[in-house]
JSON list of C-alpha atoms in Angstrom, two decimals:
[
{"chain": "A", "resi": 1, "resn": "MET", "atom": "CA", "xyz": [-7.75, -9.21, -13.25]},
{"chain": "A", "resi": 2, "resn": "ILE", "atom": "CA", "xyz": [-7.64, -6.10, -10.76]},
{"chain": "A", "resi": 3, "resn": "GLY", "atom": "CA", "xyz": [-4.60, -6.23, -8.79]},
{"chain": "A", "resi": 4, "resn": "GLY", "atom": "CA", "xyz": [-3.08, -8.59, -11.29]},
{"chain": "A", "resi": 5, "resn": "ALA", "atom": "CA", "xyz": [0.36, -7.77, -11.81]},
{"chain": "A", "resi": 6, "resn": "ARG", "atom": "CA", "xyz": [2.98, -9.08, -14.58]},
{"chain": "A", "resi": 7, "resn": "GLN", "atom": "CA", "xyz": [4.66, -12.51, -14.04]},
{"chain": "A", "resi": 8, "resn": "PRO", "atom": "CA", "xyz": [8.38, -11.89, -13.28]},
{"chain": "A", "resi": 9, "resn": "ARG", "atom": "CA", "xyz": [11.18, -12.23, -15.85]},
{"chain": "A", "resi": 10, "resn": "GLU", "atom": "CA", "xyz": [12.26, -15.35, -16.14]},
{"chain": "A", "resi": 11, "resn": "ASP", "atom": "CA", "xyz": [15.32, -14.06, -18.61]},
{"chain": "A", "resi": 12, "resn": "GLY", "atom": "CA", "xyz": [16.91, -12.32, -15.48]},
{"chain": "A", "resi": 13, "resn": "PRO", "atom": "CA", "xyz": [16.90, -9.05, -13.70]},
{"chain": "A", "resi": 14, "resn": "SER", "atom": "CA", "xyz": [15.04, -5.94, -15.72]},
{"chain": "A", "resi": 15, "resn": "PRO", "atom": "CA", "xyz": [17.58, -3.74, -16.69]},
{"chain": "A", "resi": 16, "resn": "VAL", "atom": "CA", "xyz": [19.71, -0.89, -14.27]},
{"chain": "A", "resi": 17, "resn": "PRO", "atom": "CA", "xyz": [17.38, 2.20, -14.76]},
{"chain": "A", "resi": 18, "resn": "PRO", "atom": "CA", "xyz": [18.76, 5.80, -14.90]},
{"chain": "A", "resi": 19, "resn": "SER", "atom": "CA", "xyz": [19.39, 7.85, -12.17]},
{"chain": "A", "resi": 20, "resn": "HIS", "atom": "CA", "xyz": [16.72, 10.20, -10.78]},
{"chain": "A", "resi": 21, "resn": "GLN", "atom": "CA", "xyz": [17.43, 13.78, -8.99]},
{"chain": "A", "resi": 22, "resn": "GLY", "atom": "CA", "xyz": [20.85, 12.33, -8.15]},
{"chain": "A", "resi": 23, "resn": "CYS", "atom": "CA", "xyz": [18.97, 9.09, -6.40]},
{"chain": "A", "resi": 24, "resn": "ALA", "atom": "CA", "xyz": [20.36, 5.77, -8.36]},
{"chain": "A", "resi": 25, "resn": "ILE", "atom": "CA", "xyz": [18.16, 3.16, -7.92]},
{"chain": "A", "resi": 26, "resn": "ARG", "atom": "CA", "xyz": [18.62, -0.42, -9.01]},
{"chain": "A", "resi": 27, "resn": "SER", "atom": "CA", "xyz": [15.94, -2.48, -8.59]},
{"chain": "A", "resi": 28, "resn": "VAL", "atom": "CA", "xyz": [15.69, -6.60, -9.69]},
{"chain": "A", "resi": 29, "resn": "ARG", "atom": "CA", "xyz": [12.25, -8.46, -10.03]},
{"chain": "A", "resi": 30, "resn": "LEU", "atom": "CA", "xyz": [11.49, -10.98, -6.79]},
{"chain": "A", "resi": 31, "resn": "GLN", "atom": "CA", "xyz": [8.72, -13.90, -6.85]},
{"chain": "A", "resi": 32, "resn": "LEU", "atom": "CA", "xyz": [5.60, -13.15, -5.94]},
{"chain": "A", "resi": 33, "resn": "PRO", "atom": "CA", "xyz": [2.31, -13.99, -6.50]},
{"chain": "A", "resi": 34, "resn": "ALA", "atom": "CA", "xyz": [0.54, -12.01, -9.04]},
{"chain": "A", "resi": 35, "resn": "GLN", "atom": "CA", "xyz": [-3.22, -10.82, -6.78]},
{"chain": "A", "resi": 36, "resn": "ARG", "atom": "CA", "xyz": [-0.02, -9.50, -4.41]},
{"chain": "A", "resi": 37, "resn": "GLY", "atom": "CA", "xyz": [1.43, -7.11, -6.67]},
{"chain": "A", "resi": 38, "resn": "GLU", "atom": "CA", "xyz": [4.93, -7.26, -7.11]},
{"chain": "A", "resi": 39, "resn": "LEU", "atom": "CA", "xyz": [7.66, -7.11, -5.05]},
{"chain": "A", "resi": 40, "resn": "ARG", "atom": "CA", "xyz": [11.35, -5.57, -6.03]},
{"chain": "A", "resi": 41, "resn": "ASP", "atom": "CA", "xyz": [14.29, -4.56, -4.79]},
{"chain": "A", "resi": 42, "resn": "ARG", "atom": "CA", "xyz": [16.86, -1.89, -4.82]},
{"chain": "A", "resi": 43, "resn": "HIS", "atom": "CA", "xyz": [19.33, 0.41, -3.91]},
{"chain": "A", "resi": 44, "resn": "GLU", "atom": "CA", "xyz": [19.53, 4.06, -3.12]},
{"chain": "A", "resi": 45, "resn": "ASP", "atom": "CA", "xyz": [21.70, 5.67, -1.30]},
{"chain": "A", "resi": 46, "resn": "GLY", "atom": "CA", "xyz": [23.76, 2.44, 0.11]},
{"chain": "A", "resi": 47, "resn": "HIS", "atom": "CA", "xyz": [20.44, 1.50, 1.59]},
{"chain": "A", "resi": 48, "resn": "HIS", "atom": "CA", "xyz": [18.99, -2.18, 0.61]},
{"chain": "A", "resi": 49, "resn": "LEU", "atom": "CA", "xyz": [15.35, -1.14, -0.21]},
{"chain": "A", "resi": 50, "resn": "HIS", "atom": "CA", "xyz": [11.61, -2.80, -1.01]},
{"chain": "A", "resi": 51, "resn": "HIS", "atom": "CA", "xyz": [8.95, -1.52, -2.56]},
{"chain": "A", "resi": 52, "resn": "LEU", "atom": "CA", "xyz": [5.43, -3.13, -4.06]},
{"chain": "A", "resi": 53, "resn": "VAL", "atom": "CA", "xyz": [3.94, -2.59, -7.46]},
{"chain": "A", "resi": 54, "resn": "TRP", "atom": "CA", "xyz": [0.65, -3.16, -8.87]},
{"chain": "A", "resi": 55, "resn": "ARG", "atom": "CA", "xyz": [0.81, -2.63, -12.22]},
{"chain": "A", "resi": 56, "resn": "LEU", "atom": "CA", "xyz": [-3.14, -1.98, -12.57]},
{"chain": "A", "resi": 57, "resn": "GLY", "atom": "CA", "xyz": [-3.71, -1.43, -16.58]},
{"chain": "A", "resi": 58, "resn": "PRO", "atom": "CA", "xyz": [-6.67, -0.12, -18.30]},
{"chain": "A", "resi": 59, "resn": "GLY", "atom": "CA", "xyz": [-10.12, 0.13, -15.93]},
{"chain": "A", "resi": 60, "resn": "VAL", "atom": "CA", "xyz": [-9.49, 0.31, -12.78]},
{"chain": "A", "resi": 61, "resn": "ARG", "atom": "CA", "xyz": [-10.41, 3.28, -10.25]},
{"chain": "A", "resi": 62, "resn": "VAL", "atom": "CA", "xyz": [-8.40, 4.32, -7.13]},
{"chain": "A", "resi": 63, "resn": "CYS", "atom": "CA", "xyz": [-9.66, 5.43, -3.68]},
{"chain": "A", "resi": 64, "resn": "SER", "atom": "CA", "xyz": [-6.86, 6.22, -1.38]},
{"chain": "A", "resi": 65, "resn": "SER", "atom": "CA", "xyz": [-4.98, 8.78, 1.09]},
{"chain": "A", "resi": 66, "resn": "ALA", "atom": "CA", "xyz": [-1.59, 8.22, -1.02]},
{"chain": "A", "resi": 67, "resn": "VAL", "atom": "CA", "xyz": [0.98, 11.25, -0.69]},
{"chain": "A", "resi": 68, "resn": "LEU", "atom": "CA", "xyz": [1.50, 10.46, -4.91]},
{"chain": "A", "resi": 69, "resn": "GLY", "atom": "CA", "xyz": [-2.23, 10.37, -6.50]},
{"chain": "A", "resi": 70, "resn": "GLY", "atom": "CA", "xyz": [-4.38, 10.47, -3.97]},
{"chain": "A", "resi": 71, "resn": "GLY", "atom": "CA", "xyz": [-8.19, 10.97, -4.02]},
{"chain": "A", "resi": 72, "resn": "ILE", "atom": "CA", "xyz": [-10.77, 9.04, -6.64]},
{"chain": "A", "resi": 73, "resn": "GLY", "atom": "CA", "xyz": [-10.18, 8.17, -10.33]},
{"chain": "A", "resi": 74, "resn": "PRO", "atom": "CA", "xyz": [-8.72, 5.75, -13.10]},
{"chain": "A", "resi": 75, "resn": "ARG", "atom": "CA", "xyz": [-4.88, 4.81, -11.50]},
{"chain": "A", "resi": 76, "resn": "ALA", "atom": "CA", "xyz": [-2.65, 2.62, -13.67]},
{"chain": "A", "resi": 77, "resn": "TRP", "atom": "CA", "xyz": [-0.24, 1.44, -11.04]},
{"chain": "A", "resi": 78, "resn": "ILE", "atom": "CA", "xyz": [-0.17, 1.32, -6.52]},
{"chain": "A", "resi": 79, "resn": "LEU", "atom": "CA", "xyz": [3.27, 1.75, -5.27]},
{"chain": "A", "resi": 80, "resn": "ASN", "atom": "CA", "xyz": [4.30, 0.99, -1.98]},
{"chain": "A", "resi": 81, "resn": "ALA", "atom": "CA", "xyz": [7.94, 1.93, -1.61]},
{"chain": "A", "resi": 82, "resn": "GLN", "atom": "CA", "xyz": [10.12, 1.61, 2.33]},
{"chain": "A", "resi": 83, "resn": "VAL", "atom": "CA", "xyz": [12.23, 4.65, 2.63]},
{"chain": "A", "resi": 84, "resn": "PRO", "atom": "CA", "xyz": [15.01, 4.53, 5.29]},
{"chain": "A", "resi": 85, "resn": "GLY", "atom": "CA", "xyz": [14.23, 5.55, 9.13]},
{"chain": "A", "resi": 86, "resn": "GLY", "atom": "CA", "xyz": [14.93, 8.77, 9.35]},
{"chain": "A", "resi": 87, "resn": "TYR", "atom": "CA", "xyz": [13.66, 10.08, 5.43]},
{"chain": "A", "resi": 88, "resn": "PRO", "atom": "CA", "xyz": [15.67, 13.06, 4.84]},
{"chain": "A", "resi": 89, "resn": "ARG", "atom": "CA", "xyz": [13.53, 14.28, 1.80]},
{"chain": "A", "resi": 90, "resn": "LEU", "atom": "CA", "xyz": [10.69, 16.46, 1.84]},
{"chain": "A", "resi": 91, "resn": "ASP", "atom": "CA", "xyz": [9.35, 15.78, -1.84]},
{"chain": "A", "resi": 92, "resn": "PRO", "atom": "CA", "xyz": [7.88, 11.96, -1.31]},
{"chain": "A", "resi": 93, "resn": "ASP", "atom": "CA", "xyz": [5.60, 12.76, -4.15]},
{"chain": "A", "resi": 94, "resn": "ARG", "atom": "CA", "xyz": [8.71, 13.02, -6.19]},
{"chain": "A", "resi": 95, "resn": "HIS", "atom": "CA", "xyz": [10.55, 11.07, -5.07]},
{"chain": "A", "resi": 96, "resn": "LEU", "atom": "CA", "xyz": [7.77, 8.18, -5.79]},
{"chain": "A", "resi": 97, "resn": "ALA", "atom": "CA", "xyz": [7.11, 9.18, -9.30]},
{"chain": "A", "resi": 98, "resn": "GLU", "atom": "CA", "xyz": [11.31, 8.32, -9.33]},
{"chain": "A", "resi": 99, "resn": "ILE", "atom": "CA", "xyz": [10.78, 5.00, -7.95]},
{"chain": "A", "resi": 100, "resn": "ALA", "atom": "CA", "xyz": [8.12, 4.90, -10.19]},
{"chain": "A", "resi": 101, "resn": "ALA", "atom": "CA", "xyz": [9.58, 6.16, -13.40]},
{"chain": "A", "resi": 102, "resn": "SER", "atom": "CA", "xyz": [12.37, 3.20, -12.98]},
{"chain": "A", "resi": 103, "resn": "GLU", "atom": "CA", "xyz": [9.49, 0.34, -12.85]},
{"chain": "A", "resi": 104, "resn": "GLY", "atom": "CA", "xyz": [7.98, 2.01, -16.52]},
{"chain": "A", "resi": 105, "resn": "LEU", "atom": "CA", "xyz": [5.26, 3.04, -14.74]},
{"chain": "A", "resi": 106, "resn": "THR", "atom": "CA", "xyz": [3.16, 4.96, -17.13]},
{"chain": "A", "resi": 107, "resn": "GLY", "atom": "CA", "xyz": [-0.14, 6.94, -16.34]},
{"chain": "A", "resi": 108, "resn": "PRO", "atom": "CA", "xyz": [-1.81, 8.14, -13.70]},
{"chain": "A", "resi": 109, "resn": "GLY", "atom": "CA", "xyz": [-0.97, 5.93, -10.20]},
{"chain": "A", "resi": 110, "resn": "ALA", "atom": "CA", "xyz": [-0.84, 6.16, -6.74]},
{"chain": "A", "resi": 111, "resn": "GLY", "atom": "CA", "xyz": [1.94, 6.15, -4.51]},
{"chain": "A", "resi": 112, "resn": "LEU", "atom": "CA", "xyz": [2.50, 5.52, -0.74]},
{"chain": "A", "resi": 113, "resn": "MET", "atom": "CA", "xyz": [5.86, 5.69, 1.39]},
{"chain": "A", "resi": 114, "resn": "THR", "atom": "CA", "xyz": [6.66, 3.49, 4.63]},
{"chain": "A", "resi": 115, "resn": "ALA", "atom": "CA", "xyz": [10.23, 2.81, 6.69]},
{"chain": "A", "resi": 116, "resn": "ALA", "atom": "CA", "xyz": [8.99, -0.03, 7.94]},
{"chain": "A", "resi": 117, "resn": "ASP", "atom": "CA", "xyz": [10.08, -3.44, 6.09]},
{"chain": "A", "resi": 118, "resn": "VAL", "atom": "CA", "xyz": [8.11, -4.23, 3.30]},
{"chain": "A", "resi": 119, "resn": "ALA", "atom": "CA", "xyz": [9.44, -7.32, 2.16]},
{"chain": "A", "resi": 120, "resn": "ALA", "atom": "CA", "xyz": [7.78, -8.44, 5.30]},
{"chain": "A", "resi": 121, "resn": "TYR", "atom": "CA", "xyz": [4.44, -7.58, 3.71]},
{"chain": "A", "resi": 122, "resn": "THR", "atom": "CA", "xyz": [1.07, -9.17, 5.44]},
{"chain": "A", "resi": 123, "resn": "THR", "atom": "CA", "xyz": [-1.62, -10.32, 2.81]},
{"chain": "A", "resi": 124, "resn": "GLY", "atom": "CA", "xyz": [-5.88, -11.19, 4.07]},
{"chain": "A", "resi": 125, "resn": "HIS", "atom": "CA", "xyz": [-7.87, -12.51, 1.53]},
{"chain": "A", "resi": 126, "resn": "ASP", "atom": "CA", "xyz": [-11.74, -12.90, 1.51]},
{"chain": "A", "resi": 127, "resn": "GLY", "atom": "CA", "xyz": [-14.25, -13.53, -1.20]},
{"chain": "A", "resi": 128, "resn": "GLY", "atom": "CA", "xyz": [-12.04, -11.91, -3.49]},
{"chain": "A", "resi": 129, "resn": "VAL", "atom": "CA", "xyz": [-11.27, -9.11, -1.61]},
{"chain": "A", "resi": 130, "resn": "THR", "atom": "CA", "xyz": [-7.23, -9.21, -1.02]},
{"chain": "A", "resi": 131, "resn": "ALA", "atom": "CA", "xyz": [-5.98, -6.74, 1.69]},
{"chain": "A", "resi": 132, "resn": "THR", "atom": "CA", "xyz": [-2.24, -6.27, 1.00]},
{"chain": "A", "resi": 133, "resn": "VAL", "atom": "CA", "xyz": [-0.22, -4.20, 4.72]},
{"chain": "A", "resi": 134, "resn": "THR", "atom": "CA", "xyz": [3.09, -3.22, 5.38]},
{"chain": "A", "resi": 135, "resn": "THR", "atom": "CA", "xyz": [3.38, -2.35, 9.25]},
{"chain": "A", "resi": 136, "resn": "GLY", "atom": "CA", "xyz": [5.18, -0.37, 10.38]},
{"chain": "A", "resi": 137, "resn": "LEU", "atom": "CA", "xyz": [4.00, 1.02, 14.06]},
{"chain": "A", "resi": 138, "resn": "GLY", "atom": "CA", "xyz": [7.30, 2.34, 15.83]},
{"chain": "A", "resi": 139, "resn": "VAL", "atom": "CA", "xyz": [5.07, 6.05, 15.96]},
{"chain": "A", "resi": 140, "resn": "ARG", "atom": "CA", "xyz": [1.70, 4.54, 17.18]},
{"chain": "A", "resi": 141, "resn": "GLY", "atom": "CA", "xyz": [-0.87, 6.44, 19.51]},
{"chain": "A", "resi": 142, "resn": "TRP", "atom": "CA", "xyz": [-4.45, 7.50, 19.37]},
{"chain": "A", "resi": 143, "resn": "ALA", "atom": "CA", "xyz": [-6.27, 9.27, 16.49]},
{"chain": "A", "resi": 144, "resn": "ALA", "atom": "CA", "xyz": [-8.44, 11.56, 18.73]},
{"chain": "A", "resi": 145, "resn": "ALA", "atom": "CA", "xyz": [-5.15, 13.18, 21.27]},
{"chain": "A", "resi": 146, "resn": "PRO", "atom": "CA", "xyz": [-4.22, 16.00, 22.60]},
{"chain": "A", "resi": 147, "resn": "ASP", "atom": "CA", "xyz": [-2.87, 18.89, 20.28]},
{"chain": "A", "resi": 148, "resn": "VAL", "atom": "CA", "xyz": [0.64, 18.88, 19.77]},
{"chain": "A", "resi": 149, "resn": "GLY", "atom": "CA", "xyz": [1.43, 20.64, 17.11]},
{"chain": "A", "resi": 150, "resn": "CYS", "atom": "CA", "xyz": [2.51, 20.23, 13.50]},
{"chain": "A", "resi": 151, "resn": "LEU", "atom": "CA", "xyz": [4.42, 17.25, 13.92]},
{"chain": "A", "resi": 152, "resn": "PRO", "atom": "CA", "xyz": [7.20, 16.19, 10.88]},
{"chain": "A", "resi": 153, "resn": "HIS", "atom": "CA", "xyz": [6.45, 13.78, 8.04]},
{"chain": "A", "resi": 154, "resn": "ARG", "atom": "CA", "xyz": [7.14, 10.37, 9.67]},
{"chain": "A", "resi": 155, "resn": "PRO", "atom": "CA", "xyz": [6.98, 7.33, 7.00]},
{"chain": "A", "resi": 156, "resn": "GLY", "atom": "CA", "xyz": [6.69, 4.64, 9.54]},
{"chain": "A", "resi": 157, "resn": "THR", "atom": "CA", "xyz": [2.98, 3.71, 8.63]},
{"chain": "A", "resi": 158, "resn": "VAL", "atom": "CA", "xyz": [0.45, 1.61, 8.16]},
{"chain": "A", "resi": 159, "resn": "ASN", "atom": "CA", "xyz": [0.18, 1.40, 4.44]},
{"chain": "A", "resi": 160, "resn": "ILE", "atom": "CA", "xyz": [-2.75, -0.93, 3.47]},
{"chain": "A", "resi": 161, "resn": "VAL", "atom": "CA", "xyz": [-3.96, -1.90, -0.29]},
{"chain": "A", "resi": 162, "resn": "LEU", "atom": "CA", "xyz": [-7.00, -3.35, -1.32]},
{"chain": "A", "resi": 163, "resn": "THR", "atom": "CA", "xyz": [-8.04, -5.25, -4.56]},
{"chain": "A", "resi": 164, "resn": "LEU", "atom": "CA", "xyz": [-11.36, -6.10, -5.17]},
{"chain": "A", "resi": 165, "resn": "PRO", "atom": "CA", "xyz": [-13.17, -7.68, -8.44]},
{"chain": "A", "resi": 166, "resn": "ALA", "atom": "CA", "xyz": [-16.25, -5.38, -7.67]},
{"chain": "A", "resi": 167, "resn": "ALA", "atom": "CA", "xyz": [-16.54, -2.37, -9.38]},
{"chain": "A", "resi": 168, "resn": "LEU", "atom": "CA", "xyz": [-17.77, 0.55, -6.50]},
{"chain": "A", "resi": 169, "resn": "SER", "atom": "CA", "xyz": [-19.73, 3.47, -6.62]},
{"chain": "A", "resi": 170, "resn": "ASP", "atom": "CA", "xyz": [-17.97, 6.84, -5.41]},
{"chain": "A", "resi": 171, "resn": "ALA", "atom": "CA", "xyz": [-19.73, 7.03, -1.95]},
{"chain": "A", "resi": 172, "resn": "ALA", "atom": "CA", "xyz": [-18.87, 2.76, -1.53]},
{"chain": "A", "resi": 173, "resn": "LEU", "atom": "CA", "xyz": [-15.25, 3.97, -2.37]},
{"chain": "A", "resi": 174, "resn": "VAL", "atom": "CA", "xyz": [-15.26, 6.19, 0.76]},
{"chain": "A", "resi": 175, "resn": "ASN", "atom": "CA", "xyz": [-17.23, 3.83, 2.43]},
{"chain": "A", "resi": 176, "resn": "ALA", "atom": "CA", "xyz": [-14.55, 0.92, 2.21]},
{"chain": "A", "resi": 177, "resn": "VAL", "atom": "CA", "xyz": [-12.07, 3.40, 3.27]},
{"chain": "A", "resi": 178, "resn": "ALA", "atom": "CA", "xyz": [-13.60, 4.29, 6.76]},
{"chain": "A", "resi": 179, "resn": "THR", "atom": "CA", "xyz": [-13.73, 0.40, 6.83]},
{"chain": "A", "resi": 180, "resn": "ALA", "atom": "CA", "xyz": [-10.81, -0.85, 6.19]},
{"chain": "A", "resi": 181, "resn": "THR", "atom": "CA", "xyz": [-9.80, 2.03, 8.83]},
{"chain": "A", "resi": 182, "resn": "GLU", "atom": "CA", "xyz": [-12.20, 0.53, 10.90]},
{"chain": "A", "resi": 183, "resn": "ALA", "atom": "CA", "xyz": [-10.53, -3.16, 10.82]},
{"chain": "A", "resi": 184, "resn": "LYS", "atom": "CA", "xyz": [-7.26, -2.39, 11.29]},
{"chain": "A", "resi": 185, "resn": "VAL", "atom": "CA", "xyz": [-8.11, -0.35, 14.51]},
{"chain": "A", "resi": 186, "resn": "GLN", "atom": "CA", "xyz": [-9.27, -3.49, 15.91]},
{"chain": "A", "resi": 187, "resn": "ALA", "atom": "CA", "xyz": [-6.92, -5.66, 14.22]},
{"chain": "A", "resi": 188, "resn": "LEU", "atom": "CA", "xyz": [-4.52, -3.32, 16.27]},
{"chain": "A", "resi": 189, "resn": "LEU", "atom": "CA", "xyz": [-6.53, -4.06, 20.01]},
{"chain": "A", "resi": 190, "resn": "ASP", "atom": "CA", "xyz": [-6.84, -7.59, 19.10]},
{"chain": "A", "resi": 191, "resn": "ALA", "atom": "CA", "xyz": [-3.06, -7.13, 18.76]},
{"chain": "A", "resi": 192, "resn": "GLY", "atom": "CA", "xyz": [-2.52, -5.89, 22.19]},
{"chain": "A", "resi": 193, "resn": "LEU", "atom": "CA", "xyz": [-1.67, -2.48, 21.29]},
{"chain": "A", "resi": 194, "resn": "ASP", "atom": "CA", "xyz": [-2.94, 0.90, 22.76]},
{"chain": "A", "resi": 195, "resn": "CYS", "atom": "CA", "xyz": [-3.30, 2.46, 20.27]},
{"chain": "A", "resi": 196, "resn": "SER", "atom": "CA", "xyz": [-5.63, 3.16, 17.06]},
{"chain": "A", "resi": 197, "resn": "GLY", "atom": "CA", "xyz": [-1.96, 3.39, 14.24]},
{"chain": "A", "resi": 198, "resn": "THR", "atom": "CA", "xyz": [-0.31, 5.93, 13.34]},
{"chain": "A", "resi": 199, "resn": "PRO", "atom": "CA", "xyz": [-0.37, 9.65, 12.09]},
{"chain": "A", "resi": 200, "resn": "THR", "atom": "CA", "xyz": [0.84, 8.46, 8.44]},
{"chain": "A", "resi": 201, "resn": "ASP", "atom": "CA", "xyz": [-1.68, 5.57, 7.68]},
{"chain": "A", "resi": 202, "resn": "ALA", "atom": "CA", "xyz": [-2.57, 5.32, 4.35]},
{"chain": "A", "resi": 203, "resn": "VAL", "atom": "CA", "xyz": [-4.91, 3.33, 2.93]},
{"chain": "A", "resi": 204, "resn": "CYS", "atom": "CA", "xyz": [-6.06, 2.59, -1.13]},
{"chain": "A", "resi": 205, "resn": "VAL", "atom": "CA", "xyz": [-8.55, 0.92, -2.58]},
{"chain": "A", "resi": 206, "resn": "ALA", "atom": "CA", "xyz": [-8.69, -0.45, -6.25]},
{"chain": "A", "resi": 207, "resn": "ALA", "atom": "CA", "xyz": [-11.56, -1.58, -8.01]},
{"chain": "A", "resi": 208, "resn": "PRO", "atom": "CA", "xyz": [-13.08, -2.03, -11.70]},
{"chain": "A", "resi": 209, "resn": "GLU", "atom": "CA", "xyz": [-14.97, 1.56, -12.70]},
{"chain": "A", "resi": 210, "resn": "PRO", "atom": "CA", "xyz": [-18.62, 1.61, -12.85]},
{"chain": "A", "resi": 211, "resn": "GLY", "atom": "CA", "xyz": [-20.97, 1.02, -15.65]},
{"chain": "A", "resi": 212, "resn": "PRO", "atom": "CA", "xyz": [-23.86, 2.11, -16.27]},
{"chain": "A", "resi": 213, "resn": "ASP", "atom": "CA", "xyz": [-25.26, 0.78, -12.86]},
{"chain": "A", "resi": 214, "resn": "GLY", "atom": "CA", "xyz": [-22.76, 3.08, -11.15]},
{"chain": "A", "resi": 215, "resn": "GLY", "atom": "CA", "xyz": [-21.18, 0.26, -9.40]},
{"chain": "A", "resi": 216, "resn": "GLU", "atom": "CA", "xyz": [-22.07, -1.28, -5.53]},
{"chain": "A", "resi": 217, "resn": "PRO", "atom": "CA", "xyz": [-23.84, 1.41, -3.85]},
{"chain": "A", "resi": 218, "resn": "PHE", "atom": "CA", "xyz": [-22.53, 0.22, 0.04]},
{"chain": "A", "resi": 219, "resn": "ALA", "atom": "CA", "xyz": [-18.73, -0.89, 1.23]},
{"chain": "A", "resi": 220, "resn": "GLY", "atom": "CA", "xyz": [-19.85, -0.43, 5.24]},
{"chain": "A", "resi": 221, "resn": "PRO", "atom": "CA", "xyz": [-18.91, -3.56, 7.44]},
{"chain": "A", "resi": 222, "resn": "ARG", "atom": "CA", "xyz": [-21.76, -5.33, 6.96]},
{"chain": "A", "resi": 223, "resn": "SER", "atom": "CA", "xyz": [-22.54, -4.86, 3.38]},
{"chain": "A", "resi": 224, "resn": "THR", "atom": "CA", "xyz": [-21.63, -7.56, 0.67]},
{"chain": "A", "resi": 225, "resn": "TRP", "atom": "CA", "xyz": [-17.66, -6.70, 0.22]},
{"chain": "A", "resi": 226, "resn": "GLY", "atom": "CA", "xyz": [-17.36, -4.08, 2.81]},
{"chain": "A", "resi": 227, "resn": "ALA", "atom": "CA", "xyz": [-17.57, -7.94, 5.31]},
{"chain": "A", "resi": 228, "resn": "ARG", "atom": "CA", "xyz": [-14.82, -9.28, 2.97]},
{"chain": "A", "resi": 229, "resn": "ILE", "atom": "CA", "xyz": [-12.96, -5.97, 3.36]},
{"chain": "A", "resi": 230, "resn": "ALA", "atom": "CA", "xyz": [-13.33, -5.68, 6.44]},
{"chain": "A", "resi": 231, "resn": "ARG", "atom": "CA", "xyz": [-11.97, -9.36, 7.02]},
{"chain": "A", "resi": 232, "resn": "ALA", "atom": "CA", "xyz": [-9.55, -9.25, 5.10]},
{"chain": "A", "resi": 233, "resn": "VAL", "atom": "CA", "xyz": [-8.03, -6.15, 6.22]},
{"chain": "A", "resi": 234, "resn": "HIS", "atom": "CA", "xyz": [-8.39, -7.78, 10.01]},
{"chain": "A", "resi": 235, "resn": "THR", "atom": "CA", "xyz": [-6.30, -10.63, 8.94]},
{"chain": "A", "resi": 236, "resn": "ALA", "atom": "CA", "xyz": [-3.27, -8.69, 7.28]},
{"chain": "A", "resi": 237, "resn": "VAL", "atom": "CA", "xyz": [-2.86, -6.65, 9.58]},
{"chain": "A", "resi": 238, "resn": "LEU", "atom": "CA", "xyz": [-3.55, -8.79, 12.84]},
{"chain": "A", "resi": 239, "resn": "ALA", "atom": "CA", "xyz": [-0.53, -10.39, 11.45]},
{"chain": "A", "resi": 240, "resn": "GLY", "atom": "CA", "xyz": [1.31, -7.75, 11.12]},
{"chain": "A", "resi": 241, "resn": "ALA", "atom": "CA", "xyz": [0.92, -6.06, 14.79]},
{"chain": "A", "resi": 242, "resn": "ARG", "atom": "CA", "xyz": [1.20, -8.92, 16.49]},
{"chain": "A", "resi": 243, "resn": "PRO", "atom": "CA", "xyz": [4.79, -8.97, 16.64]},
{"chain": "A", "resi": 244, "resn": "ALA", "atom": "CA", "xyz": [4.91, -5.27, 17.50]},
{"chain": "A", "resi": 245, "resn": "GLY", "atom": "CA", "xyz": [1.97, -6.61, 20.24]},
{"chain": "A", "resi": 246, "resn": "ASP", "atom": "CA", "xyz": [4.29, -8.70, 21.52]},
{"chain": "A", "resi": 247, "resn": "LEU", "atom": "CA", "xyz": [7.12, -6.36, 22.73]},
{"chain": "A", "resi": 248, "resn": "SER", "atom": "CA", "xyz": [4.86, -3.88, 24.38]}
]
């Protein structure tokens, strides 16, 4: 099943993995329904953190802006990892690869990063589409803002992971990312926030590889699958953004 994760172990936590580049990682599996991936718990350098893992298996393509494994292509897994505020590392792609290795993930994958509490993920479902969102809005603003030069990497992001059962063409995959982004902005405004997102927001769309027919040609907001994507993303982002809107 697309986005389906393996069922949690019933014989206790997974074995403690080896350290990676001096960063000791200890993770245990937590209960989470399969269509939303697996919520995992880990300890790194004195920090208690979480990450979400989707074990996609063969026959799945992902279109994403992920820092690790971005672009369009076959992906065996997706990882959305929490990191501490004031993230000190300059190699987020390598760090994500280390966490993936600790989970026993193999093959090509996509890795996202956020300073938001991953355990506070929100979800939206519509017609077979599942949107799983982690919402970090501490550094928010408008996309079309005055030029302020090159800002340092800030991992407090809105990360959106979409899984759907319908194969999409290349164009439709790109369209799906645009539709998800439109729905995200709509949800932020509906939450009472004066922003379009954060500078580091990321999107992953996972769908089956297309057959000879090339897959669904459209994923705009008025197409069948695009409309479902938009509603699922809007639901998930709105639920995650409302607490920030209440504080604004």
